[in-house]
Short mmCIF file of C-alpha atoms in Angstrom, two decimals:
data_model
loop_
_atom_site.label_atom_id
_atom_site.label_comp_id
_atom_site.label_asym_id
_atom_site.label_seq_id
_atom_site.Cartn_x
_atom_site.Cartn_y
_atom_site.Cartn_z
CA GLY A 806 174.22 181.62 90.05
CA GLN A 807 172.03 180.47 92.87
CA ASN A 808 170.52 177.62 91.00
CA SER A 809 173.78 175.54 90.86
CA ALA A 810 174.26 175.78 94.49
CA ASP A 811 170.43 174.52 94.91
CA ALA A 812 171.17 171.49 92.63
CA LYS A 813 174.27 170.79 94.46
CA THR A 814 172.64 170.64 98.00
CA ALA A 815 169.85 168.48 96.47
CA SER A 816 172.22 166.12 94.95
CA LEU A 817 174.23 165.88 98.09
CA ASP A 818 171.13 164.82 100.04
CA ASP A 819 170.17 162.44 97.43
CA GLY A 820 173.37 160.56 96.78
CA SER A 821 173.57 159.64 100.90
CA ASP A 822 177.09 159.93 100.28
CA THR A 823 177.45 160.93 104.10
CA PRO A 824 180.06 158.94 105.69
CA SER A 825 177.60 156.91 107.77
CA ALA A 826 180.46 154.16 107.94
CA GLY A 827 181.02 154.92 111.78
CA ARG A 828 177.50 153.78 112.29
CA ALA A 829 177.54 150.88 110.19
CA PRO A 830 178.14 147.57 112.07
CA ALA A 831 181.57 146.34 111.27
CA ILE A 832 181.35 142.81 110.45
CA GLY A 833 184.99 142.86 108.90
CA LEU A 834 184.52 142.54 105.24
CA GLY A 835 186.67 144.06 102.60
CA LEU A 836 184.63 144.15 99.53
CA MET A 837 185.34 144.82 95.57
CA ASP A 838 183.02 145.33 92.81
CA ILE A 839 183.15 142.75 90.08
CA THR A 840 185.31 144.58 87.28
CA PRO A 841 185.87 143.19 83.82
CA ASP A 842 189.37 142.29 85.41
CA ILE A 843 188.18 140.45 88.30
CA ARG A 844 185.56 138.72 86.14
CA GLN A 845 188.35 137.22 84.11
CA GLN A 846 190.70 136.26 86.81
CA MET A 847 187.84 134.49 88.77
CA ASN A 848 186.32 132.94 85.84
CA LEU A 849 182.91 134.59 86.49
CA ALA A 850 179.99 134.45 84.18
CA GLY A 851 179.08 137.76 82.22
CA LYS A 852 176.05 138.26 83.92
CA GLN A 853 177.36 137.69 87.56
CA HIS A 854 176.61 140.64 89.89
CA GLY A 855 177.42 141.22 93.60
CA ALA A 856 180.37 141.99 95.44
CA VAL A 857 183.71 140.07 95.75
CA VAL A 858 184.85 139.28 99.24
CA ALA A 859 188.49 140.46 99.08
CA SER A 860 189.51 140.22 102.54
CA VAL A 861 188.02 139.00 105.81
CA ASN A 862 189.05 140.23 109.36
CA PRO A 863 189.65 137.02 111.33
CA ASP A 864 188.69 138.74 114.49
CA LYS A 865 185.13 139.84 113.33
CA ALA A 866 181.71 138.25 112.82
CA ALA A 867 181.99 137.48 109.20
CA ALA A 868 184.99 135.15 109.60
CA ALA A 869 183.37 133.39 112.51
CA SER A 870 180.42 132.85 110.34
CA GLY A 871 182.32 131.16 107.80
CA ILE A 872 182.71 133.86 105.13
CA GLN A 873 186.00 133.45 102.91
CA ALA A 874 187.84 135.77 100.84
CA GLY A 875 186.86 134.97 97.27
CA ASP A 876 183.20 134.73 98.18
CA ILE A 877 180.65 136.75 96.23
CA ILE A 878 177.86 138.27 97.92
CA VAL A 879 174.80 138.25 95.64
CA ALA A 880 172.09 139.27 98.12
CA VAL A 881 171.77 140.84 101.49
CA ASN A 882 168.67 139.85 103.58
CA GLN A 883 167.08 138.44 100.40
CA VAL A 884 167.47 141.56 98.40
CA PRO A 885 169.87 141.17 95.25
CA VAL A 886 172.88 143.47 95.47
CA LYS A 887 175.00 144.41 92.19
CA ASN A 888 178.27 146.11 93.70
CA ALA A 889 180.20 146.37 97.06
CA ARG A 890 178.39 149.76 97.92
CA GLN A 891 174.97 148.23 97.79
CA VAL A 892 176.24 145.41 100.07
CA THR A 893 177.75 147.78 102.59
CA GLN A 894 174.38 150.12 102.44
CA ALA A 895 172.33 147.10 102.90
CA ILE A 896 174.31 145.74 105.90
CA ALA A 897 174.38 149.33 107.37
CA GLN A 898 170.56 149.52 106.94
CA ALA A 899 170.03 146.20 108.76
CA GLY A 900 172.28 147.32 111.63
CA LYS A 901 170.21 150.56 111.93
CA SER A 902 166.91 148.81 111.82
CA GLY A 903 167.92 147.00 114.90
CA ARG A 904 168.62 143.38 113.50
CA LYS A 905 170.68 141.05 115.35
CA SER A 906 172.19 139.71 112.22
CA VAL A 907 172.37 140.27 108.52
CA LEU A 908 171.75 137.31 106.14
CA LEU A 909 174.02 137.10 103.19
CA LEU A 910 173.47 134.80 100.15
CA VAL A 911 177.22 134.02 99.09
CA GLU A 912 178.22 132.23 95.87
CA ARG A 913 181.26 130.10 96.39
CA GLY A 914 182.24 128.11 93.17
CA ASP A 915 179.13 126.16 91.87
CA ALA A 916 177.17 126.53 95.15
CA GLN A 917 175.04 129.29 96.83
CA ILE A 918 174.83 129.44 100.53
CA TYR A 919 173.09 131.49 102.95
CA ILE A 920 175.21 132.80 105.79
CA ALA A 921 173.88 134.61 108.63
CA VAL A 922 176.42 137.12 110.18
CA PRO A 923 175.50 138.49 113.76
CA PHE A 924 176.30 142.07 114.51
CA ALA A 925 178.70 142.64 117.31
CA ASN A 926 176.66 144.19 120.12
CA GLY A 927 177.74 147.97 120.50
#
């Protein structure tokens, strides 16, 4: 039964599920995936992808930059994202690469707007 152990470690390394959340810059966003329920509630198109902003921490950078609950993040630094996890990973990636801010493409109603959210220092 050694093979199963090897397979397990391989998939663990692969999935990058290690909680690096402590490292990720906190910009103060609570994100949700677009589920069929949310799609219906928010009256979204069937092909809509991204992450819904469920909550915004008023003391953090995202709120100061103008992001609102109900916004849908569809791209991070001009890379399309499909769900909340991809958004979180992309923001963490940007923070680790030493960027000063992250550029979010947000859908709000019928409009698409770019919002640059600065990372808090430290």
